[in-house]
Amino acid sequence: MSLRLCFVASSQANLFMTELLEVVREGAEAAGAATEWAVDAFPALEPDRVYITIPHEFHLTTPAERHPDEAQLAQTVALCTEQPGTVWFEQALEHARRMGAVFDISEVGARRLRIRGVAARRLALGWSPALDGWGRDLDRERDVEVLYMGSASRRREVLL
């Protein structure tokens, strides 16, 4: 049986979260996976369908009647994005506990999820053609070389 990866987004979610799902989907397709896209509801459960969602975004921005049931959650991969120590991390943790697999975009987040009893792994992000506005042209001049779009922390401020 060949699996289909169903990326589930919310129309009310933070645009960055939707773009993140799109980039992961693009990577899955480039690796040869069959994918589909759903918005505001999980499609019907099928044995070959695996759902991928950003749990705190989906659950906080869609009505409860559109949330996945326990069987769907068992076939769902959580993509966690929030910083430990925040209310959003705690919300993501509660949803992730019920999902079939869990990834976090940061090693710190994945480690904290593991400490809290969730078998999380890191999903390292990297370059994507979907986010490449300059076409990897190293000779082309750009107005901005580096853009940081995240929350401030002591460590980050020192690094920046």
PDB file of C-alpha atoms in Angstrom, residues 21 55 79 126:
ATOM      1  CA  LEU A  21       3.159  23.231   5.509  1.00  0.00           C
ATOM      2  CA  PRO A  55      -1.707  21.130  15.754  1.00  0.00           C
ATOM      3  CA  LEU A  79       4.512  19.460  13.033  1.00  0.00           C
ATOM      4  CA  GLY A 126      16.364  24.164   4.899  1.00  0.00           C
TER       5      GLY A 126
END
